[in-house]
mmCIF file of C-alpha atoms in Angstrom:
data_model
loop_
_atom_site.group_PDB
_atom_site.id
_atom_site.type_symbol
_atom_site.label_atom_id
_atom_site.label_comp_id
_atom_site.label_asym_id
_atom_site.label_seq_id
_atom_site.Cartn_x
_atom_site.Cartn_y
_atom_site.Cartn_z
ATOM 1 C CA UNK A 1 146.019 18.596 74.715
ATOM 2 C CA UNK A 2 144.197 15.160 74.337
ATOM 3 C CA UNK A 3 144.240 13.143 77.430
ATOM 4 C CA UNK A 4 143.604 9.107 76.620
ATOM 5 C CA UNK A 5 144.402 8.020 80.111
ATOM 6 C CA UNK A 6 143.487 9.247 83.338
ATOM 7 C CA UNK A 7 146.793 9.289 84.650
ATOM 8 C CA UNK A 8 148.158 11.745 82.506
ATOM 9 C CA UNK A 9 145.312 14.680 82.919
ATOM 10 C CA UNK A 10 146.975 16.598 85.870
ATOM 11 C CA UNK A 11 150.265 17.194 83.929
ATOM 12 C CA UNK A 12 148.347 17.726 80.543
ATOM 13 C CA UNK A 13 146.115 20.085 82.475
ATOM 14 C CA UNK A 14 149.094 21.591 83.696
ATOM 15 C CA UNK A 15 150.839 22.019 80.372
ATOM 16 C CA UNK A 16 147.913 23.520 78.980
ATOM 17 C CA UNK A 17 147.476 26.390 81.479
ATOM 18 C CA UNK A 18 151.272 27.603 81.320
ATOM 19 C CA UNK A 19 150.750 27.529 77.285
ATOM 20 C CA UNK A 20 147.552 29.849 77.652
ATOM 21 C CA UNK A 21 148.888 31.942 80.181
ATOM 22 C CA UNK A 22 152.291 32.527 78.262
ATOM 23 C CA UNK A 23 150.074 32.884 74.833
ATOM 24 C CA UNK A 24 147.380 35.162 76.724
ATOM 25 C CA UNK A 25 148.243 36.274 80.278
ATOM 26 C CA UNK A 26 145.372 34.026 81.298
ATOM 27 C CA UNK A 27 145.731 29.974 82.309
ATOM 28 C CA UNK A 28 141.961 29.570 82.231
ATOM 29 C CA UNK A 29 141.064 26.886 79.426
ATOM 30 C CA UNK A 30 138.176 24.288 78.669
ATOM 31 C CA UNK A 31 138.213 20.996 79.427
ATOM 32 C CA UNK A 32 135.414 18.904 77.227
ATOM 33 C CA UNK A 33 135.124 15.435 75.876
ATOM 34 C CA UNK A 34 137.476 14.516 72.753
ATOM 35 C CA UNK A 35 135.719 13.104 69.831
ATOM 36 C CA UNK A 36 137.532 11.029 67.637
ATOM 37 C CA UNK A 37 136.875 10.597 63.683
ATOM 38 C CA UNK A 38 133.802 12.981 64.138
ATOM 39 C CA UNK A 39 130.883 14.283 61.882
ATOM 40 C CA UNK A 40 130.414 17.900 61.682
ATOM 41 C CA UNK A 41 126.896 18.525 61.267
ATOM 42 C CA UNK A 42 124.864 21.681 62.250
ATOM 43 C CA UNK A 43 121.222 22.802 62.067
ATOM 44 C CA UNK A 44 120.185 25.477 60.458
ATOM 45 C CA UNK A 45 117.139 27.249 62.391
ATOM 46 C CA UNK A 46 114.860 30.593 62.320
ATOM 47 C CA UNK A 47 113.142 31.849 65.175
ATOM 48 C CA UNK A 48 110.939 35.269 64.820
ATOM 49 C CA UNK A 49 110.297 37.093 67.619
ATOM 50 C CA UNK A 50 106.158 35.779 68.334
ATOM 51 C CA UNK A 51 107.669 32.744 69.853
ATOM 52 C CA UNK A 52 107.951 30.651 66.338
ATOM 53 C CA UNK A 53 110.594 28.465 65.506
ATOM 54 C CA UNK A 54 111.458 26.077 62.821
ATOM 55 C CA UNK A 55 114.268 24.347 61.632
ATOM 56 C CA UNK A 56 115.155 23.917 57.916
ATOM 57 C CA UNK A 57 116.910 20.571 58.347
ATOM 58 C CA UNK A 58 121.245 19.922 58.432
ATOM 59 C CA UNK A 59 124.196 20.313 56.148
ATOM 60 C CA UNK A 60 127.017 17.913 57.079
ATOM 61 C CA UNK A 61 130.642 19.587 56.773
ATOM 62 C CA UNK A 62 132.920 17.052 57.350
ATOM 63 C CA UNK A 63 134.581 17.562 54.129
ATOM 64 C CA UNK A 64 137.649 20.338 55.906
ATOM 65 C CA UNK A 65 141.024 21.243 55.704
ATOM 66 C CA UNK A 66 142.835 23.243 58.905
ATOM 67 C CA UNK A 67 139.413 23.031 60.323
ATOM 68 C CA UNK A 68 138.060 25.184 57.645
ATOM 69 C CA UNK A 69 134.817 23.735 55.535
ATOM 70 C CA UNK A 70 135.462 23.312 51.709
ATOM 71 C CA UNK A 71 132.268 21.090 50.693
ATOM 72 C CA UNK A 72 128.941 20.829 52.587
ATOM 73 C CA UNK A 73 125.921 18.957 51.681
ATOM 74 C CA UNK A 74 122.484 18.354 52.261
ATOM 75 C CA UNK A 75 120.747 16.029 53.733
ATOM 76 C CA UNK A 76 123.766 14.746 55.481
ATOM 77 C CA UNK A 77 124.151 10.966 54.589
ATOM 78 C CA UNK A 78 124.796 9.947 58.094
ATOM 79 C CA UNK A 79 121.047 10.407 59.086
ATOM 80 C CA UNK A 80 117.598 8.689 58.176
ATOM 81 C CA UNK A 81 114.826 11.353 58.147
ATOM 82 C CA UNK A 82 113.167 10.009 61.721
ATOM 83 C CA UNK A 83 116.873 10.959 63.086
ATOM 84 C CA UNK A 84 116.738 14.133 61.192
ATOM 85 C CA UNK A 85 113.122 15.003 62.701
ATOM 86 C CA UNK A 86 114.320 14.150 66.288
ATOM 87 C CA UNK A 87 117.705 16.247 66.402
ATOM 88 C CA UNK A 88 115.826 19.271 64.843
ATOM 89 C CA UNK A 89 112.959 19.162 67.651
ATOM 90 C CA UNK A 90 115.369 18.738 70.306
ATOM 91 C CA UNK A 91 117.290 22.169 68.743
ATOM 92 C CA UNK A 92 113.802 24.235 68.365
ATOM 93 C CA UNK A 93 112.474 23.264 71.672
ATOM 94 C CA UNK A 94 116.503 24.304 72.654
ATOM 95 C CA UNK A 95 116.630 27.243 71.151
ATOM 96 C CA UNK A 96 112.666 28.306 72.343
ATOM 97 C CA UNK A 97 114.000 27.971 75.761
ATOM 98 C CA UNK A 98 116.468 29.821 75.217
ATOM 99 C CA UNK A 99 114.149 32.817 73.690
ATOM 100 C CA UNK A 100 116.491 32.262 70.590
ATOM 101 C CA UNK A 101 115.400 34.980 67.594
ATOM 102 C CA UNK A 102 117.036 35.176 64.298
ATOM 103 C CA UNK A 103 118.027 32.533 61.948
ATOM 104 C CA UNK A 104 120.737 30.604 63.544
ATOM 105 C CA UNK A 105 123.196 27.323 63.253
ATOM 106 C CA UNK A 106 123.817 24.838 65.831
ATOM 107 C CA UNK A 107 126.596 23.381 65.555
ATOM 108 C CA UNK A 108 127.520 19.354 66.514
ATOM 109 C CA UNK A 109 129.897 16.911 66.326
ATOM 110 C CA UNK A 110 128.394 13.376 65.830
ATOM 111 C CA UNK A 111 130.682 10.782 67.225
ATOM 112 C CA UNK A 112 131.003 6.811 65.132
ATOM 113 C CA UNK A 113 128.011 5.769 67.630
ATOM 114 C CA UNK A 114 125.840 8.412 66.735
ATOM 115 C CA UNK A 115 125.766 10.626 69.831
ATOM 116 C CA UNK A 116 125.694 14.441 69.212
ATOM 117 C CA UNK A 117 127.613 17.145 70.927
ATOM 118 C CA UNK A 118 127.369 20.697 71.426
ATOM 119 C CA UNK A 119 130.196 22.353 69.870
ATOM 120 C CA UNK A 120 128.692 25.861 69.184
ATOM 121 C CA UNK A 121 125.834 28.516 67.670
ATOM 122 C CA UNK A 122 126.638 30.716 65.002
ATOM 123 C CA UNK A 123 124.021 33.536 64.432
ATOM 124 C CA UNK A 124 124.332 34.724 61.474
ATOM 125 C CA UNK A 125 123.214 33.405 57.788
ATOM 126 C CA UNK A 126 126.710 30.558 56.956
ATOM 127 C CA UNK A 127 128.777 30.599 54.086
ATOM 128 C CA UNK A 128 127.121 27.237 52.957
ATOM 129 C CA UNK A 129 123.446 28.579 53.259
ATOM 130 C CA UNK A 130 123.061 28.184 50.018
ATOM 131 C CA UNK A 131 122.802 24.486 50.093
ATOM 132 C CA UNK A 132 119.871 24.767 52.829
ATOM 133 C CA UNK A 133 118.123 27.287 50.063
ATOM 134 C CA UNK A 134 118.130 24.745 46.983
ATOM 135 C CA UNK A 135 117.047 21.819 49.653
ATOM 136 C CA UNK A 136 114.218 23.397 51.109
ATOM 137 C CA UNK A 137 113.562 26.097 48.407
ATOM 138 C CA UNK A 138 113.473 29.434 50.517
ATOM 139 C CA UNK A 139 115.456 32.863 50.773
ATOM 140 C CA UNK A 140 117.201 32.330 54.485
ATOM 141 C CA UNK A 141 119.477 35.924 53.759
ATOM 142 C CA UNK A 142 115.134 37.694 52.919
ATOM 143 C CA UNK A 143 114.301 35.267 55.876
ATOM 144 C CA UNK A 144 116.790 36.892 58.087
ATOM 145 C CA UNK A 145 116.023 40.387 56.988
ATOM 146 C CA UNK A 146 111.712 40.088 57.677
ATOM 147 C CA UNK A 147 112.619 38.582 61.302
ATOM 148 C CA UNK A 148 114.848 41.531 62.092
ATOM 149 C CA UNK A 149 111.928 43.623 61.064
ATOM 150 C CA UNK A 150 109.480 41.472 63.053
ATOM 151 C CA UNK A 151 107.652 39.833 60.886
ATOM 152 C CA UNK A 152 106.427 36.677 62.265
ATOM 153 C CA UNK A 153 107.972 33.363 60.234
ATOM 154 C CA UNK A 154 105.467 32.817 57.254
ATOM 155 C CA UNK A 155 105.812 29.039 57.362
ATOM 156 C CA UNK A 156 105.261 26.486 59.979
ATOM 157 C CA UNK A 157 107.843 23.126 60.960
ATOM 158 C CA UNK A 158 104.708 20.761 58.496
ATOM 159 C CA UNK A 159 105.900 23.459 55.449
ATOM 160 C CA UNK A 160 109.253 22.591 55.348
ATOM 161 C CA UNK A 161 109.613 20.066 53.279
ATOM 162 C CA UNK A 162 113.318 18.269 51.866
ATOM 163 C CA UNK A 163 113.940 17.841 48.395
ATOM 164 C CA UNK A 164 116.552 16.015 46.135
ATOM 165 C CA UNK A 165 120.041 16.774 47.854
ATOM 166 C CA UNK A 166 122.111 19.979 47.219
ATOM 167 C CA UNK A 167 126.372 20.033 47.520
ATOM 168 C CA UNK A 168 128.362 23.296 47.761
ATOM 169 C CA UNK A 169 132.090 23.265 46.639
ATOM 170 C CA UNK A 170 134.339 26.378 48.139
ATOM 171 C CA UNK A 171 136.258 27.187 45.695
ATOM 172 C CA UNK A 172 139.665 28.770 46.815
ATOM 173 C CA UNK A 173 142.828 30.483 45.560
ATOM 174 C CA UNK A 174 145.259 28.259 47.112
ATOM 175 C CA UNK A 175 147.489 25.499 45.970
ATOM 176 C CA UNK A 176 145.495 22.205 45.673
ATOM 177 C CA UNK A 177 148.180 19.684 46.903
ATOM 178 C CA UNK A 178 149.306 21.821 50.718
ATOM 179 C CA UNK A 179 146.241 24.164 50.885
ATOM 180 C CA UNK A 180 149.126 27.441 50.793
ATOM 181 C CA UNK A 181 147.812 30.687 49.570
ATOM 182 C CA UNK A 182 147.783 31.738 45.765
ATOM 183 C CA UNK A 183 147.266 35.199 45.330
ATOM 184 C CA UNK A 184 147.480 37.254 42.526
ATOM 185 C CA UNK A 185 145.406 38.836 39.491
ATOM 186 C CA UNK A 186 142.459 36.354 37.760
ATOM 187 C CA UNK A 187 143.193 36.843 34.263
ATOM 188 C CA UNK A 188 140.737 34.160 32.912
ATOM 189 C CA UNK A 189 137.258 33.416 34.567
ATOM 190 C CA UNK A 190 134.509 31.298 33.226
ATOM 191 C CA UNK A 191 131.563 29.902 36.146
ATOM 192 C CA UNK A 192 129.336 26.930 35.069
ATOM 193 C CA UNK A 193 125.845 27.474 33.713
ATOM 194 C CA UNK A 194 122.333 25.057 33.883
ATOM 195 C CA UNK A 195 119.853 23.905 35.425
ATOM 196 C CA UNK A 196 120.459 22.993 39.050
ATOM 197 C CA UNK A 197 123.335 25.165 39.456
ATOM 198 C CA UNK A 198 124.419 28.032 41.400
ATOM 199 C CA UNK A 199 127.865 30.058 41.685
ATOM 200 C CA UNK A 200 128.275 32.523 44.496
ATOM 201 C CA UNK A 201 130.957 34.748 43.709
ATOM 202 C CA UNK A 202 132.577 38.405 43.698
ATOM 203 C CA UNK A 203 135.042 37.597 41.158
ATOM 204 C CA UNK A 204 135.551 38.613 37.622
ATOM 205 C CA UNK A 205 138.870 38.164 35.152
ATOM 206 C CA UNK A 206 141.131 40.934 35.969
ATOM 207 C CA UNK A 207 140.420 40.948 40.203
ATOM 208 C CA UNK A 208 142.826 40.883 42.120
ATOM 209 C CA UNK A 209 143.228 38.375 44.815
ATOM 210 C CA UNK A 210 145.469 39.614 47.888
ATOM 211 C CA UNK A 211 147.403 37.449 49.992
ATOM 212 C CA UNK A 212 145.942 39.520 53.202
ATOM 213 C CA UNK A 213 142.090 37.995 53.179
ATOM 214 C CA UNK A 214 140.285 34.269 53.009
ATOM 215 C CA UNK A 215 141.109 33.078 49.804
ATOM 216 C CA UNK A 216 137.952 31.870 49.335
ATOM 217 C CA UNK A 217 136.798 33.160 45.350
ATOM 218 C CA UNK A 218 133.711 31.436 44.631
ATOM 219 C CA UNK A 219 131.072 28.655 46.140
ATOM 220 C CA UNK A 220 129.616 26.617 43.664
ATOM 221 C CA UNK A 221 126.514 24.737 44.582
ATOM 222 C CA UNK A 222 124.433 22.051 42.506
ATOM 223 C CA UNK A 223 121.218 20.598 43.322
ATOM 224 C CA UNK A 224 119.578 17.254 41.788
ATOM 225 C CA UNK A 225 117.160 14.270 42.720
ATOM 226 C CA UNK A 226 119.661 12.452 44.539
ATOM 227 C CA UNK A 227 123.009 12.352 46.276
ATOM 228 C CA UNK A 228 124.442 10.369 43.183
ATOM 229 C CA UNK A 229 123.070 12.747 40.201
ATOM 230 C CA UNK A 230 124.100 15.688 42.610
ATOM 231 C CA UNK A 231 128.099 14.202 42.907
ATOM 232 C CA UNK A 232 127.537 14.361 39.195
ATOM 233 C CA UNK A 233 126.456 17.512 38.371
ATOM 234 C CA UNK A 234 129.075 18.896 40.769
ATOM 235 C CA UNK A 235 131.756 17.245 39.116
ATOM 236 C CA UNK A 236 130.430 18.359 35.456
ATOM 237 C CA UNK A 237 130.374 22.000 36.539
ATOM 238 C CA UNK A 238 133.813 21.746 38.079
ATOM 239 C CA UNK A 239 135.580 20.935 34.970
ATOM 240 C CA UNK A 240 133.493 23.883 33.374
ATOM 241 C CA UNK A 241 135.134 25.844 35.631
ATOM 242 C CA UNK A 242 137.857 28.257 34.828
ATOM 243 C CA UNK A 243 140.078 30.374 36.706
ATOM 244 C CA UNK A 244 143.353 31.259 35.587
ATOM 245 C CA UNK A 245 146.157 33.545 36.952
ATOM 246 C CA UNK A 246 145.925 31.694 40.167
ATOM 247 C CA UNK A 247 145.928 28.505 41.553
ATOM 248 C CA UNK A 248 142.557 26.989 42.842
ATOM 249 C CA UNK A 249 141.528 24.227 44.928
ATOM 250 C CA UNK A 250 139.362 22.426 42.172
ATOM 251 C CA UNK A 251 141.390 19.729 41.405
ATOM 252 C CA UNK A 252 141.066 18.808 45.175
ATOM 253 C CA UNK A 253 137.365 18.780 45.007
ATOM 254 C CA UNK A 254 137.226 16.492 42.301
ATOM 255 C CA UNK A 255 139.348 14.055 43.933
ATOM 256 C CA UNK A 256 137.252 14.142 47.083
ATOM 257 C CA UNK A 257 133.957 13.565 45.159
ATOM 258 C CA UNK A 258 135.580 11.062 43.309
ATOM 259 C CA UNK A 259 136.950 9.276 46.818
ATOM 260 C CA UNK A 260 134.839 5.550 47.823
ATOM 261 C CA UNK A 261 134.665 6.830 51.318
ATOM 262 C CA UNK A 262 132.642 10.227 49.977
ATOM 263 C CA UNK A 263 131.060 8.610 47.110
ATOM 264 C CA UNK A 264 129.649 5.801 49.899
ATOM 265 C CA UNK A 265 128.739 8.962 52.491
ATOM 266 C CA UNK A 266 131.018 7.172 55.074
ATOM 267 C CA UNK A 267 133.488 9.581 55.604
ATOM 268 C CA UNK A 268 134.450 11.686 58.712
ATOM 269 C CA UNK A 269 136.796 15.567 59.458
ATOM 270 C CA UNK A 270 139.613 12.782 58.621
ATOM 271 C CA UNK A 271 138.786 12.551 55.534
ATOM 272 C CA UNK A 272 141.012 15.235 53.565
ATOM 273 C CA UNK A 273 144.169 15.055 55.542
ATOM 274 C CA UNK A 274 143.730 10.947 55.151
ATOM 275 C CA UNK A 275 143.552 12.052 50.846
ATOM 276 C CA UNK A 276 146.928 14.002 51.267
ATOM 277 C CA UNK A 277 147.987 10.858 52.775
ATOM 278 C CA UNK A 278 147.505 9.347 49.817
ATOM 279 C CA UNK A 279 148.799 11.415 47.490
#
């Protein structure tokens, strides 16, 4: 429930609790600040367990559909690097309060006058990791693994250094125009080769994908010098792309990197359902 006016919190709070209690036996629900037309942008971090912890910069994932990330990139257009540097030391001295150990995201939602808030911490190596790896040029999944073994981190904040920008596309067996399901058996599959480019996938021609799972097939993921040779490269490897026997979500991607308010970095979570809009 999103409550604009004072006046109508009680009987929103009201309606709320009677909907959880019917939908869980329990009317106990959060009440937290609504932020319109946000940024999602999270921080990916790694904390050993000798009291070290860095942060390996953000990924902005504002490109979604149903709530559900389809493109992420890095560094997020929305921040200068002095802004970058300031909401990664406010997460690492966070998460050393906290005794935080592991690699870890923290999760925000960056509101149109810049102010952050907390939305959540996942602790576990992302989907989108991959885009953090080409940026910063390190294994997070190896990473992960020597923490859990206690190995203190073998780089400090002053080694982690940014370079060129990275963009991962999820590509998904669904239908590109109302984001429905499209399972079935791959009977064509050709991924994108060269430099700068990465495909993450389980896939082959003759899989099978069920209509039970995510429908999530492959994540393709480009690195360049820039944002703009980046879009570029992405877009190149998409139409190199093949999948047949099922519908994919390509198409979609390549209208969203194609879009003014992407191709400016101005865009918000509105952006996908606002390019259904205008199809």
């Amino acid at each position: 429930k999103i409550v604009r006016e004072a006046a109508h919190f009680a009987r929103a709070l009201d309606a709320a609790r009677s909907e959880a209690k019917a939908a869980f036996k329990n009317d106990a629900v959060y009440v937290e600040r609504f932020v319109e037309r946000p940024r999602h942008i999270e921080i990916q971090v790694a904390a050993d367990h000798h009291g070290n912890v860095v942060h390996l910069g953000e990924r902005e994932c504002s490109v979604q559909r149903r709530y559900q990330k389809i493109i992420e990139e890095a560094p997020s257009p929305a921040l200068t690097p002095e802004r970058r540097a300031e909401i990664g030391g406010r997460v690492v001295t966070a998460l050393k309060a906290l005794g935080y150990q592991s690699l870890g995201t923290v999760e925000l939602l960056m509101d149109e006058a810049g102010g952050l808030h907390f939305m959540e911490m996942n602790t576990r190596v992302q989907v989108e990791h991959p885009v953090t790896e080409m940026l910063v040029r390190r294994d997070l999944v190896r990473l992960q693994i020597m923490i859990a073994r206690g190995e203190p981190l073998p780089f400090t904040q002053d080694d982690v250094h940014f370079e060129g920008h990275a963009i991962e596309c999820r590509i998904n067996a669904e239908d590109p125009v109302r984001f429905a399901p499209s399972p079935g058996t791959i009977s064509a599959f050709h991924v994108p080769g060269g430099p700068g480019l990465r495909v993450d996938t389980h896939v082959t021609a003759g899989a099978v994908i069920p209509p039970n799972y995510d429908s999530l097939i492959a994540k393709v993921v480009v690195h360049d010098i820039d944002r703009e040779h980046a879009i570029r490269r992405m877009q190149s490897a998409l139409r190199e792309l093949v999948v047949e026997g099922v519908q994919t979500n390509q198409s979609f991607h390549r209208r969203v990197l194609a879009h003014e308010e992407f191709r400016a970095g101005r865009y918000d979570t509105t952006l996908v359902p606002r390019i259904q809009c205008e199809a």
